[in-house]
Coordinates of C-alpha atoms in Angstrom, one line a residue:
X664 CA 33.8 -19.0 -14.8
X665 CA 32.0 -22.4 -14.7
X666 CA 28.9 -22.8 -16.7
X667 CA 25.7 -22.3 -14.7
X668 CA 22.1 -23.3 -15.4
X669 CA 20.0 -20.1 -15.6
X670 CA 17.3 -21.7 -13.4
X671 CA 19.9 -22.0 -10.7
X672 CA 20.0 -18.2 -10.4
X673 CA 16.6 -18.2 -8.7
X674 CA 18.1 -18.0 -5.2
X675 CA 20.1 -14.9 -6.2
X676 CA 17.0 -13.4 -7.8
X677 CA 14.9 -13.8 -4.6
X678 CA 17.7 -12.3 -2.5
X679 CA 18.1 -9.3 -4.9
X680 CA 14.3 -8.7 -5.0
X681 CA 13.8 -8.7 -1.2
X682 CA 17.2 -7.5 -0.1
X683 CA 16.7 -10.0 2.8
X684 CA 17.8 -13.6 3.2
X685 CA 14.9 -14.2 5.6
X686 CA 12.2 -13.0 3.2
X687 CA 13.8 -14.7 0.2
X688 CA 14.0 -18.0 2.1
X689 CA 10.3 -17.8 2.9
X690 CA 9.5 -17.2 -0.7
X691 CA 11.6 -20.2 -1.8
X692 CA 10.5 -22.4 1.0
X693 CA 14.1 -23.1 2.3
X694 CA 16.0 -22.1 5.4
X695 CA 18.2 -18.9 5.4
X696 CA 21.3 -21.0 5.9
X697 CA 20.4 -23.2 2.8
X698 CA 19.8 -20.0 0.8
X699 CA 23.2 -18.6 1.9
X700 CA 24.9 -21.8 0.8
X701 CA 23.1 -21.7 -2.6
X702 CA 24.3 -18.1 -3.1
X703 CA 27.9 -19.1 -2.2
X704 CA 27.7 -21.8 -4.9
X705 CA 26.4 -19.3 -7.5
X706 CA 29.2 -16.8 -6.7
X707 CA 31.8 -19.5 -6.8
X708 CA 30.7 -20.7 -10.2
X709 CA 30.5 -17.2 -11.6
X710 CA 33.8 -16.2 -10.0
X711 CA 32.4 -12.8 -8.7
X712 CA 30.8 -11.6 -5.6
X713 CA 27.1 -10.6 -6.1
X714 CA 26.0 -9.7 -2.6
X715 CA 27.5 -7.9 0.3
X716 CA 25.9 -9.1 3.5
X717 CA 26.3 -8.1 7.2
X718 CA 24.3 -9.1 10.2
X719 CA 22.1 -6.0 9.6
X720 CA 21.9 -5.5 5.8
X721 CA 22.0 -7.1 2.4
X722 CA 23.2 -5.0 -0.6
X723 CA 24.1 -6.0 -4.1
X724 CA 27.6 -5.4 -5.5
X725 CA 28.0 -3.5 -8.8
X726 CA 28.2 -6.9 -10.5
X727 CA 25.1 -8.1 -8.6
X728 CA 23.1 -5.0 -9.6
X729 CA 24.0 -5.5 -13.2
X730 CA 23.1 -9.2 -13.2
X731 CA 19.8 -8.5 -11.4
X732 CA 18.8 -5.9 -13.9
X733 CA 19.6 -8.2 -16.8
X734 CA 17.9 -11.4 -15.6
X735 CA 14.8 -9.9 -13.8
X736 CA 12.9 -9.2 -17.1
X737 CA 13.7 -12.7 -18.4
X738 CA 12.5 -14.4 -15.2
X739 CA 9.3 -12.2 -15.2
X740 CA 8.6 -13.2 -18.8
X741 CA 8.9 -16.9 -17.9
X742 CA 6.7 -16.4 -14.8
X743 CA 4.1 -14.6 -17.0
X744 CA 4.2 -17.4 -19.6
X745 CA 3.6 -20.0 -17.0
X746 CA 0.8 -18.0 -15.3
X747 CA -0.8 -17.5 -18.7
X748 CA -1.4 -21.3 -18.9
X749 CA -4.0 -20.8 -16.2
X750 CA -6.3 -19.5 -18.9
X751 CA -6.5 -23.1 -20.2
X752 CA -7.5 -24.5 -16.8
X753 CA -10.8 -22.6 -16.7
X754 CA -10.0 -20.9 -13.4
X755 CA -6.9 -18.7 -12.5
X756 CA -4.5 -20.3 -10.0
X757 CA -1.5 -19.2 -8.1
X758 CA -0.5 -16.5 -5.7
X759 CA -1.2 -12.8 -6.2
X760 CA 1.1 -10.5 -4.2
X761 CA -0.3 -7.0 -3.5
X762 CA 1.2 -4.1 -1.6
X763 CA -1.0 -1.5 0.1
X764 CA -1.0 1.2 2.7
X765 CA -3.0 0.5 5.8
X766 CA -5.8 3.0 4.9
X767 CA -6.2 1.7 1.4
X768 CA -6.2 -1.9 2.5
X769 CA -8.9 -1.3 5.1
X770 CA -11.1 1.1 3.3
X771 CA -10.9 -0.1 -0.3
X772 CA -9.0 -3.3 -0.9
X773 CA -10.2 -5.9 1.7
X774 CA -13.9 -5.9 0.6
X775 CA -12.7 -6.7 -3.0
X776 CA -10.2 -9.3 -1.9
X777 CA -12.7 -11.2 0.3
X778 CA -15.2 -11.4 -2.6
X779 CA -12.5 -12.3 -5.1
X780 CA -11.3 -15.2 -3.0
X781 CA -14.8 -16.6 -2.8
X782 CA -15.1 -16.3 -6.6
X783 CA -11.6 -17.8 -7.3
X784 CA -10.9 -20.4 -4.7
X785 CA -7.7 -21.6 -6.5
X786 CA -6.0 -18.1 -6.1
X787 CA -4.2 -17.1 -3.0
X788 CA -3.6 -13.4 -2.1
X789 CA -0.5 -12.4 -0.3
X790 CA -1.2 -8.9 1.0
X791 CA 1.6 -6.8 2.5
X792 CA 0.6 -3.7 4.3
X793 CA 3.1 -0.9 4.7
X794 CA 2.7 2.9 4.5
X795 CA 6.1 3.5 2.9
X796 CA 5.9 4.0 -0.9
X797 CA 7.2 0.8 -2.4
X798 CA 8.6 0.1 -5.9
X799 CA 6.3 -2.8 -6.5
X800 CA 8.2 -4.1 -9.5
X801 CA 11.6 -4.1 -7.7
X802 CA 10.0 -5.7 -4.6
X803 CA 8.3 -8.5 -6.6
X804 CA 4.7 -7.5 -6.2
X805 CA 2.0 -8.0 -8.8
X806 CA 0.0 -4.9 -7.9
X807 CA -0.4 -2.2 -5.3
X808 CA -3.2 0.0 -3.9
X809 CA -2.6 3.7 -3.1
X810 CA -4.3 7.1 -3.3
X811 CA -4.5 8.5 -6.8
X812 CA -2.1 11.3 -5.9
X813 CA 0.6 8.8 -5.0
X814 CA 0.6 6.8 -8.2
X815 CA 3.7 6.5 -10.4
X816 CA 3.2 7.8 -14.0
X817 CA 4.3 4.5 -15.7
X818 CA 1.7 2.3 -14.0
X819 CA -1.7 1.2 -15.2
X820 CA -4.4 2.1 -12.7
X821 CA -8.0 1.1 -11.9
X822 CA -10.1 3.2 -9.6
X823 CA -11.7 1.2 -6.8
X824 CA -12.9 4.1 -4.7
X825 CA -13.3 7.0 -7.2
X826 CA -13.0 9.9 -4.7
X827 CA -12.7 10.1 -0.9
X828 CA -13.5 13.0 1.4
X829 CA -11.9 14.1 4.6
X830 CA -13.9 14.8 7.8
X831 CA -13.2 16.7 11.1
X832 CA -14.9 15.1 14.1
X833 CA -15.0 15.3 17.9
X834 CA -17.0 13.6 20.6
X835 CA -20.2 15.2 22.1
X836 CA -18.3 15.4 25.4
X837 CA -15.5 17.3 23.7
X838 CA -17.9 20.0 22.5
X839 CA -19.3 20.3 26.0
X840 CA -15.9 21.7 26.9
X841 CA -14.9 23.5 23.6
X842 CA -16.6 25.7 21.1
X843 CA -17.3 24.3 17.6
X844 CA -14.9 25.8 15.0
X845 CA -16.6 27.8 12.4
X846 CA -13.6 28.3 10.1
X847 CA -10.4 26.3 9.8
X848 CA -8.4 29.1 11.6
X849 CA -10.4 28.4 14.8
X850 CA -8.6 25.0 15.1
X851 CA -5.4 26.8 16.2
X852 CA -7.1 27.4 19.6
X853 CA -8.5 23.9 20.0
X854 CA -6.9 20.6 21.1
X855 CA -6.5 18.3 18.1
X856 CA -5.1 14.9 17.4
X857 CA -2.1 15.2 15.1
X858 CA -1.1 12.7 12.4
X859 CA 2.6 12.0 12.1
X860 CA 4.0 10.5 8.9
X861 CA 6.5 7.7 9.1
X862 CA 9.2 10.3 8.1
X863 CA 8.4 12.1 11.3
X864 CA 6.8 15.1 9.7
X865 CA 3.4 16.2 11.1
X866 CA 0.5 16.6 8.7
X867 CA -1.0 20.1 8.2
X868 CA -4.8 19.8 7.9
X869 CA -5.9 20.8 4.5
X870 CA -9.2 22.7 3.7
X871 CA -10.8 24.3 0.8
X872 CA -14.1 26.1 0.0
X873 CA -14.7 27.5 -3.4
X874 CA -11.4 28.9 -4.6
X875 CA -10.0 29.4 -1.1
X876 CA -7.5 26.8 0.2
X877 CA -6.0 26.7 3.7
X878 CA -3.6 24.4 5.5
X879 CA -3.5 24.6 9.3
X880 CA -0.8 23.4 11.6
X881 CA -2.9 22.1 14.5
X882 CA -1.7 21.4 18.1
X883 CA -2.8 19.0 20.7
X884 CA -1.8 16.5 23.4
X885 CA -1.6 13.4 21.1
X886 CA 0.2 12.6 17.9
X887 CA -0.3 9.2 16.1
X888 CA 0.7 7.5 12.9
X889 CA -2.6 5.6 12.3
X890 CA -6.1 6.9 11.6
X891 CA -7.9 4.2 13.7
X892 CA -6.0 5.5 16.7
X893 CA -7.1 9.0 15.9
X894 CA -10.8 7.9 15.8
X895 CA -10.4 6.0 19.1
X896 CA -8.8 9.1 20.8
X897 CA -11.6 11.4 19.4
X898 CA -14.2 9.0 20.8
X899 CA -12.6 9.5 24.2
X900 CA -12.7 13.3 23.9
X901 CA -8.9 13.8 23.6
X902 CA -9.3 16.2 20.6
X903 CA -10.5 16.7 17.1
X904 CA -9.5 14.2 14.5
X905 CA -9.0 14.8 10.7
X906 CA -9.7 11.4 9.0
X907 CA -11.1 9.9 5.8
X908 CA -14.9 10.2 5.8
X909 CA -15.7 6.5 5.5
X910 CA -13.8 5.9 8.8
X911 CA -16.4 7.8 10.8
X912 CA -19.7 7.8 8.8
X913 CA -21.3 5.2 11.0
X914 CA -20.1 6.8 14.2
X915 CA -21.5 10.1 13.1
X916 CA -24.9 8.5 12.3
X917 CA -24.8 6.9 15.8
X918 CA -24.2 10.2 17.5
X919 CA -20.9 9.1 19.0
X920 CA -19.0 11.7 16.9
X921 CA -20.0 15.1 15.7
X922 CA -18.8 16.5 12.4
X923 CA -17.6 20.1 12.0
X924 CA -16.3 22.3 9.2
X925 CA -18.0 20.0 6.7
X926 CA -18.3 22.7 4.0
X927 CA -14.5 23.1 4.2
X928 CA -13.5 19.5 3.9
X929 CA -11.9 18.6 0.5
X930 CA -12.1 15.4 -1.4
X931 CA -9.1 13.6 -2.9
X932 CA -8.4 11.3 -5.8
X933 CA -9.6 7.9 -4.5
X934 CA -7.9 4.6 -4.1
X935 CA -6.5 2.9 -7.2
X936 CA -5.3 -0.6 -7.9
X937 CA -2.1 -0.2 -10.0
X938 CA 0.2 -2.6 -11.7
X939 CA 3.0 -2.5 -14.3
X940 CA 2.2 -2.0 -17.9
X941 CA 3.5 -5.4 -19.0
X942 CA 2.6 -6.9 -22.3
X943 CA 1.0 -9.9 -20.8
X944 CA -0.7 -10.0 -17.3
X945 CA -0.5 -13.2 -15.2
X946 CA -3.9 -14.9 -15.2
X947 CA -4.6 -14.3 -11.5
X948 CA -3.8 -10.6 -11.8
X949 CA -5.9 -10.2 -14.9
X950 CA -8.8 -11.8 -13.1
X951 CA -8.3 -9.5 -10.1
X952 CA -8.2 -6.4 -12.3
X953 CA -11.4 -7.4 -14.0
X954 CA -13.0 -8.1 -10.7
X955 CA -11.9 -4.7 -9.3
X956 CA -13.4 -3.0 -12.3
X957 CA -16.8 -4.6 -11.7
X958 CA -19.2 -2.8 -9.3
X959 CA -19.8 -4.6 -6.0
X960 CA -23.2 -6.2 -5.4
X961 CA -25.6 -3.5 -4.4
X962 CA -23.5 -0.7 -5.7
X963 CA -24.1 1.2 -8.9
X964 CA -21.4 0.9 -11.5

């Protein structure tokens, strides 16, 4: 094995983190072909194959997995040390990578991000929206935003929307054709807009009142994977929609949607900003965490 400078392993680290030559090339600012050439050079000098790649997938070999697990903490410590120098510049700098589900990004994260970028013009935020639960450490993210019930136990978390409630809504035109449900069981006889998880499973609508809890498998002419589409369909009278309350508060106030079963609609642990419990936070992440903790202007703390 030829001697190799540890810094020269950064192409392999990027590939192992993203499991994608294209994404790793974007991160490093090089072409995928140049990145492939760099990896070939690393493997040649080490005398061992690190990555198995086909036209459709990238996977680490056993040797690659072992090397990745050993060098990732060291590179993270170096990155943190360099980021920590931002504290001597007066203002945090650099790029903050955040992973969030669409609902949490729209309802909770973006209002904070836009205010944060005005306050810290030297920081860039790279927001990746995906509904699949992602290992933010393995994928190279600084932080993520999810509902409280989806958080991993070993993460530090900051509530940014303490609790969030569900709402069942339909258009006034819909209720000209259908009776209003008085209890959740009435939904079985009414056309509803169903929510389908990315796994393919359909969501059972959850209700509670006092000590009573009910989950209803609704039916209807439309199934979607995104709450905005559910609201749009409800406005057109397609069926009843079960969505997060903030999505429809204004539409209810305008009379464009009518709320039903309000006394049965539960609230859930709200949206949290979460991040690894590392010894030292990068300056940009530390500033963002502090910013997220602070109440927004015009909102009580």
